[in-house]
Coordinates of C-alpha atoms in Angstrom, one line a residue:
X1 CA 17.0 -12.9 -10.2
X2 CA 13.7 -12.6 -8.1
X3 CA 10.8 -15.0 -8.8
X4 CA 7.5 -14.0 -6.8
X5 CA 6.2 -15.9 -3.8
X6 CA 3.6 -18.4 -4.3
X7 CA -0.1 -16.1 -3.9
X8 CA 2.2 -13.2 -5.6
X9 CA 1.0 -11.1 -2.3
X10 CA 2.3 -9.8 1.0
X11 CA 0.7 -12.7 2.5
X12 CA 3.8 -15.0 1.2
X13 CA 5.3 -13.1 4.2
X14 CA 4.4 -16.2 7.2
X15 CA 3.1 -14.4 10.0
X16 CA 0.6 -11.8 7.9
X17 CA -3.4 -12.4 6.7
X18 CA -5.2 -8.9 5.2
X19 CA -8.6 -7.7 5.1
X20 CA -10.3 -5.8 2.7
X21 CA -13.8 -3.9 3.1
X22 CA -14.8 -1.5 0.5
X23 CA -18.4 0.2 -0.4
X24 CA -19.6 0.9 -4.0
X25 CA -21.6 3.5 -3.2
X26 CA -19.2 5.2 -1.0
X27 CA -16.4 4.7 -3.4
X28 CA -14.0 4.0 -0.6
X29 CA -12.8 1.4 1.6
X30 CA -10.4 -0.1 3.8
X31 CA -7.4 -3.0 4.1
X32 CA -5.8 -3.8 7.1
X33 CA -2.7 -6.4 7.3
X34 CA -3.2 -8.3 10.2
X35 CA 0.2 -9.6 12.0
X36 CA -0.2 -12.9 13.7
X37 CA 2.3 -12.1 16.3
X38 CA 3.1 -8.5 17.1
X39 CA 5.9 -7.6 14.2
X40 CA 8.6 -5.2 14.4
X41 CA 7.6 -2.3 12.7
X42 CA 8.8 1.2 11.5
X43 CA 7.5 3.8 8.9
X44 CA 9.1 6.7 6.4
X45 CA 6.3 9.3 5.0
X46 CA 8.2 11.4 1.9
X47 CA 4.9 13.0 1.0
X48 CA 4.3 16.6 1.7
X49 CA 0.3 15.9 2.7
X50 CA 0.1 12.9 5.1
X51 CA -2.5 11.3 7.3
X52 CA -1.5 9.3 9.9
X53 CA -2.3 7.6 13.3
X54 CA 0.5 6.0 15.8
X55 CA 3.0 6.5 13.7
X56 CA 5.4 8.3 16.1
X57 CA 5.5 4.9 18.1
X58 CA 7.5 3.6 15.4
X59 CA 10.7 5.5 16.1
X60 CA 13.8 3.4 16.8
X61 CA 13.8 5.7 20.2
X62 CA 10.6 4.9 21.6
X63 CA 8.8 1.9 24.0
X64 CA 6.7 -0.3 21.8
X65 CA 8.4 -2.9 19.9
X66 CA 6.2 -5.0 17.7
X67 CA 2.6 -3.6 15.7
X68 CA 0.0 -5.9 16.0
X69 CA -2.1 -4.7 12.5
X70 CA -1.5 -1.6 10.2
X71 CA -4.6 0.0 8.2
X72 CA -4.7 1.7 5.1
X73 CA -8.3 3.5 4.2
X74 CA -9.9 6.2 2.2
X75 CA -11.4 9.1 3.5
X76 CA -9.3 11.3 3.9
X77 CA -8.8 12.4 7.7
X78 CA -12.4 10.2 8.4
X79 CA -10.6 7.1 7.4
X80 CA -8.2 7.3 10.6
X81 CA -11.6 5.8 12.4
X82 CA -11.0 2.8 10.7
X83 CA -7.9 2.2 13.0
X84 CA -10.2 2.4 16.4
X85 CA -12.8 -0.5 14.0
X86 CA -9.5 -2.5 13.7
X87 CA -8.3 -1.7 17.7
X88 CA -11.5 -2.8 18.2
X89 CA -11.5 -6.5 16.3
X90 CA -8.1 -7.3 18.1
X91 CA -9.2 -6.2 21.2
X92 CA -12.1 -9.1 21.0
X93 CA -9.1 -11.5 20.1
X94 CA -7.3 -11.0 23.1
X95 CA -4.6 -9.4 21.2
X96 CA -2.6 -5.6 22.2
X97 CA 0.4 -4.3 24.0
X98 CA 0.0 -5.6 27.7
X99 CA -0.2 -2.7 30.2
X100 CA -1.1 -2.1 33.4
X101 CA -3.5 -5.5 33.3
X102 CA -4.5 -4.3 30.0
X103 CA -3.8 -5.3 26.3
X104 CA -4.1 -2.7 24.1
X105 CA -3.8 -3.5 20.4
X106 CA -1.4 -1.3 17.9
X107 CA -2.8 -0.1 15.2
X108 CA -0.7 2.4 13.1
X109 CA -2.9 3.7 10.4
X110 CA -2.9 5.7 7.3
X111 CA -5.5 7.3 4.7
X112 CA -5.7 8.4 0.9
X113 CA -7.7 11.2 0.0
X114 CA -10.8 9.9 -2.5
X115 CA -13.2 12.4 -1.2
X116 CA -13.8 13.9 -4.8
X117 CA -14.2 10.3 -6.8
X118 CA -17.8 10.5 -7.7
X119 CA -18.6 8.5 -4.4
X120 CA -21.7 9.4 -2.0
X121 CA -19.9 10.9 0.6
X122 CA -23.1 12.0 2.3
X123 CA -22.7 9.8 5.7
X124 CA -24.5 11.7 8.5
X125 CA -23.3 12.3 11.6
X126 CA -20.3 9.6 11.9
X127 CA -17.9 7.9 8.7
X128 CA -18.2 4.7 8.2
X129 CA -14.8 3.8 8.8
X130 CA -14.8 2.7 11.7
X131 CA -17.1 -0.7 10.8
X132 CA -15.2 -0.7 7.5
X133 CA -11.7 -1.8 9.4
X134 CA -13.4 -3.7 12.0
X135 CA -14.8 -6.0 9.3
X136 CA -11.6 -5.7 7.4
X137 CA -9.5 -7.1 10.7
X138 CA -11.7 -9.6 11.1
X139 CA -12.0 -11.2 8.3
X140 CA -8.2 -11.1 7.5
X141 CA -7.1 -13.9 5.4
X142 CA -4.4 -15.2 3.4
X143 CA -5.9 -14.5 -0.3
X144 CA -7.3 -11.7 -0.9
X145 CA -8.2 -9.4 -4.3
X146 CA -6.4 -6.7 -5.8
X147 CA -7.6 -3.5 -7.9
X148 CA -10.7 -2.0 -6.8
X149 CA -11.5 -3.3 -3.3
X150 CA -10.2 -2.4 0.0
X151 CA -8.2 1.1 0.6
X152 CA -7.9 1.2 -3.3
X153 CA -12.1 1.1 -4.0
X154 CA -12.0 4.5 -5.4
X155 CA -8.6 5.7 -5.8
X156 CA -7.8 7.2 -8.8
X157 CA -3.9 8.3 -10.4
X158 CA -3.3 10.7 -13.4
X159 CA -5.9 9.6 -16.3
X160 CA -6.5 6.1 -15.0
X161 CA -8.1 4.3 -12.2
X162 CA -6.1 3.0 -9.1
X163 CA -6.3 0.4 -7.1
X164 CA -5.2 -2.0 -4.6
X165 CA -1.9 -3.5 -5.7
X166 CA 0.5 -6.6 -4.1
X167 CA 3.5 -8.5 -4.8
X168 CA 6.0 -10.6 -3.4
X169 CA 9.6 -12.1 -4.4
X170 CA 11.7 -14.9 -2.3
X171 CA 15.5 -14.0 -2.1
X172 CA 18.3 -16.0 -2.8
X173 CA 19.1 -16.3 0.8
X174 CA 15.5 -17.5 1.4
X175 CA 13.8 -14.8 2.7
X176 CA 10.4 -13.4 1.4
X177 CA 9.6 -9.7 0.9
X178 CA 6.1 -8.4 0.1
X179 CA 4.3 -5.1 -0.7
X180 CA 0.5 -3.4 -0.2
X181 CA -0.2 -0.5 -2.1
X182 CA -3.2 1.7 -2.1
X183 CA -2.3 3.3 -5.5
X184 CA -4.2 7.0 -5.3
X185 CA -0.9 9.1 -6.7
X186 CA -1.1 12.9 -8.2
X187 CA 1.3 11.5 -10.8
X188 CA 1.1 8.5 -13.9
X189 CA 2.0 4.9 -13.5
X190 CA 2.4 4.7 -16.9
X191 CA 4.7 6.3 -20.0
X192 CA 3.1 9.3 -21.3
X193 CA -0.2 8.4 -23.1
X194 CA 0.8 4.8 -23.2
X195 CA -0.6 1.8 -21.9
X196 CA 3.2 0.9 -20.7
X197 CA 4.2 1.0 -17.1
X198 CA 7.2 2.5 -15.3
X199 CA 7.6 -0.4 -13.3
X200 CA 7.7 -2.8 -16.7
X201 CA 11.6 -3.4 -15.8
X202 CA 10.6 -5.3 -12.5
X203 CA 7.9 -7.3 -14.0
X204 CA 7.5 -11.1 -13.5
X205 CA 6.0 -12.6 -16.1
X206 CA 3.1 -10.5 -17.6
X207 CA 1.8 -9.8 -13.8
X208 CA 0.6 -6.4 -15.1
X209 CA 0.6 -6.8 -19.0
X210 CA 3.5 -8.1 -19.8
X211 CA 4.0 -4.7 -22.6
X212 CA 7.3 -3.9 -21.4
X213 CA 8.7 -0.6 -21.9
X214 CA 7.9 1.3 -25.4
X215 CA 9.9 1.3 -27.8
X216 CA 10.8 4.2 -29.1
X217 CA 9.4 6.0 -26.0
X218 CA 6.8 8.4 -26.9
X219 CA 7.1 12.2 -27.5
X220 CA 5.3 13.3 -24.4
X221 CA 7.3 11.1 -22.1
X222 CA 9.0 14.2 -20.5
X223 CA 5.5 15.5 -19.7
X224 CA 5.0 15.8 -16.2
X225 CA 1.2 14.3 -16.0
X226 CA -0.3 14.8 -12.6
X227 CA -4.2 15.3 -11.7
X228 CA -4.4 18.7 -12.5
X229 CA -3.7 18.8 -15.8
X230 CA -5.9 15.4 -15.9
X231 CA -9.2 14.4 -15.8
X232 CA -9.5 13.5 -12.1
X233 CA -8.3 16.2 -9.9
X234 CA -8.4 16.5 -6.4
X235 CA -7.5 12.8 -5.0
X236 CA -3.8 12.2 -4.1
X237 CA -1.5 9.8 -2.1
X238 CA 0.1 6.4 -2.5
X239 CA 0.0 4.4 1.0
X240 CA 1.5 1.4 1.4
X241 CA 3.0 -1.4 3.4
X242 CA 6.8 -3.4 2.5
X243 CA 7.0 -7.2 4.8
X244 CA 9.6 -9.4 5.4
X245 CA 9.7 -12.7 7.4
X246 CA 13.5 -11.9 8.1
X247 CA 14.6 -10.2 11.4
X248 CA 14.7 -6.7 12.0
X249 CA 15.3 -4.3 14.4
X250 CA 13.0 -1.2 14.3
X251 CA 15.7 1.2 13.2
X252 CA 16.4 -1.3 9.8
X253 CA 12.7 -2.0 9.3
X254 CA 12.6 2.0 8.9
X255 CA 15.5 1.8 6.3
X256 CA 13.5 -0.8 4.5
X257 CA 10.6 1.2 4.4
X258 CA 12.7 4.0 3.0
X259 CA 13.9 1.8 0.0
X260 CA 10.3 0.7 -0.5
X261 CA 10.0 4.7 -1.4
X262 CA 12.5 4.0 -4.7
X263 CA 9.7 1.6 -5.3
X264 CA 7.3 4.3 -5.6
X265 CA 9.3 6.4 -7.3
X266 CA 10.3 4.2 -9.9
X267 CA 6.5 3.0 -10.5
X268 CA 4.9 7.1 -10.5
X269 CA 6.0 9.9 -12.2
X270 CA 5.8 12.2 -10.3
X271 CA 6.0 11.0 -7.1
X272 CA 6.4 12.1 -3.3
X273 CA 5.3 15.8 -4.2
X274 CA 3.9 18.2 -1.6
X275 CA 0.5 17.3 -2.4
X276 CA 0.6 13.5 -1.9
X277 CA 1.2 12.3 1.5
X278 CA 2.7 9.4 0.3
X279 CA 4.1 6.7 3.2
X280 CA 5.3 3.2 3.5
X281 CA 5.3 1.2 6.8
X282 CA 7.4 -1.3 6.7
X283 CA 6.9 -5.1 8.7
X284 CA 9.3 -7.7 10.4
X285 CA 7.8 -10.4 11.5
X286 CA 10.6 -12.9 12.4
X287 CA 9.2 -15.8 11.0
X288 CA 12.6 -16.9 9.8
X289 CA 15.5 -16.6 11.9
X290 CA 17.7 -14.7 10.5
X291 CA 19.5 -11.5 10.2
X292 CA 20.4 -10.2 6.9
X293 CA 24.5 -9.8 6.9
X294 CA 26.0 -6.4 4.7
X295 CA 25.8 -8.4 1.7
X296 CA 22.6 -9.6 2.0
X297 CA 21.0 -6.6 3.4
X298 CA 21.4 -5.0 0.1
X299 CA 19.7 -7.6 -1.9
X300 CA 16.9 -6.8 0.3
X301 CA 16.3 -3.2 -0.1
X302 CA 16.7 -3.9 -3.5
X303 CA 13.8 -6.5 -3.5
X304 CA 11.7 -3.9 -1.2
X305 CA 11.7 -1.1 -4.1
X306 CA 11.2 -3.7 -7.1
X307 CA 8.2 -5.4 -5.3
X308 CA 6.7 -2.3 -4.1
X309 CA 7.1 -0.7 -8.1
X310 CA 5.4 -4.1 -9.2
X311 CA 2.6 -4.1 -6.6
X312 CA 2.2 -0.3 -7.6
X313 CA 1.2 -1.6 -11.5
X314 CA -0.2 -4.2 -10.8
X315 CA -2.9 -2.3 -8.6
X316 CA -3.9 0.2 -11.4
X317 CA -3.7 -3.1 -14.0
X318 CA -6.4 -4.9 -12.0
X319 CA -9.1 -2.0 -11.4
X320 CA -12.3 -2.4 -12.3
X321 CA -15.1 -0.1 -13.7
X322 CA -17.9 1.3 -11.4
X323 CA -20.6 4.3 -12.2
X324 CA -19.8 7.6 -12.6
X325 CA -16.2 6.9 -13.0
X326 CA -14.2 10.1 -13.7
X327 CA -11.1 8.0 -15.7
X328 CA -11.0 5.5 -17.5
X329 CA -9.2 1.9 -15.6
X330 CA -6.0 0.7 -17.6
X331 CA -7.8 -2.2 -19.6
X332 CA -9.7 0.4 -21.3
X333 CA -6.6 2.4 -22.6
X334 CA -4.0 -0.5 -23.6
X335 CA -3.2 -0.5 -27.1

């Protein structure tokens, strides 16, 4: 049985601080998980409509080994600035890839589309992004909130707010894994019209309600709700980040980051369609040394899809309420 980490966050993970920076106004924002050694790292988009930056770097096949931060922001294809804000921050640490008598930090990045929230998108001549994930870097930390701050400031899902979400479970064999979700999906986190999540099976405690599934499920639960037949259209993707302090090499930090997708899918219905651009990245820092045998490996990518579902919920269960919100946040429909 999995019991969650100590903070209940990706930060359980030794090696890992994050940093959120959002803006009311702008209804956006940024979070950036800050590695404090370079981590292996590798990535798995199943989304039809990504966003990325350096993710190519990531292949098993290819030079770099180890990540020294990964960003998540809003805004669309203006959020990818918020990886040069981050470069920018652990450049003025000292920190990157070294090269040529240069260190040059690695920074693979991806956004969420919240352009249509209700958020005063009217920047001038340059996003914000860019100072978004350089203040986001630097003021990475161990604790940090959940729901409506960071990448998940104005994301919204099928009739309810999104959010910021994060989890974290310690394996029998000792290792941790965590989860960072920027929950901004075309489809629910919830059954039908209820108040119930998808991911109630993986719950711990009442982290996100503690309702459980319904009983007897209602009759629109076959409905497939998405933001267009909703109240919020025109927002989509769920970006996120699955950590372990167990060793990896890039090809297996990939596979994790592929069972982080079950997570997903078990937490939104529908999920991965050709309008999200949904992605996990997925972190090995090391911290403990060891490497998961056949047996153990399984637990593993079993623990990366239940804490990425829970960290899904638990985003959407701790949004918060802002002006000129076009859906209601989960609080407001439980019943």
């Amino acid at each position: 049985m999995f019991k969650a980490g100590p903070r209940n966050l990706i930060t359980d993970v030794e090696g890992l601080r994050v940093g959120n920076n959002g803006d009311a106004r702008l209804k956006s924002g940024v979070s950036a998980v800050v590695c404090d050694v370079p981590a292996v790292a590798g990535v798995q988009v199943l989304g039809g409509a990504p966003g990325t930056r350096e993710t190519d770097l990531l292949a098993p096949h290819n030079l770099v080994e180890g990540v020294d931060a990964v960003v998540l922001s809003g805004g669309s294809a203006f959020g990818l600035d918020a990886a040069s804000g981050a470069q920018a921050a652990l450049r003025e640490m000292g920190r990157g890839f070294a090269v040529a008598g240069h260190r040059v930090p690695i920074v693979p990045a991806a956004i969420l589309f919240d352009l249509a929230n209700g958020g005063d998108k009217d920047w001038g001549r340059f996003p914000p992004y860019r100072e978004l994930g350089y203040t986001a870097t630097e003021t990475a930390q161990a604790d940090f909130a959940l729901g409506s701050h960071g990448a998940g400031t104005g994301a919204m899902t099928a009739g309810l707010k999104g959010g910021l979400g994060s989890a974290s479970c310690i394996l029998k064999n000792g290792a941790t894994v965590g989860a960072l979700v920027a929950v901004n999906a075309v489809g629910s986190v919830t059954v039908g019209d209820t108040a119930h999540f998808w991911a109630a099976p993986f719950e711990i405690g009442a982290e996100f309600g503690g309702l459980g599934l319904p009983s007897p499920f209602p009759e629109d639960v076959r409905e497939v709700t998405t933001k267009f037949n909703a109240p919020s259209p025109g927002t989509n993707t769920t970006i996120g980040v699955i950590a372990t302090d167990a060793k990896l090499t890039k090809a297996a930090a990939r596979r994790l980051a592929i069972a982080a997708h079950d997570g997903i899918a078990r937490a939104i219905w529908p999920a991965h369609t050709p309008l999200d651009g949904d992605l996990v990245f997925a972190l090995a820092t090391g911290h403990r040394d060891m490497e998961p045998d056949p047996a153990s490996i399984v637990e593993l990518h079993a623990a990366a899809a239940a804490v990425m579902s829970r960290a899904v919920a638990r985003g959407v269960f701790l949004a918060e309420t802002a002006a000129d919100d076009p859906v209601p946040v989960w609080s407001q429909r439980r019943r």
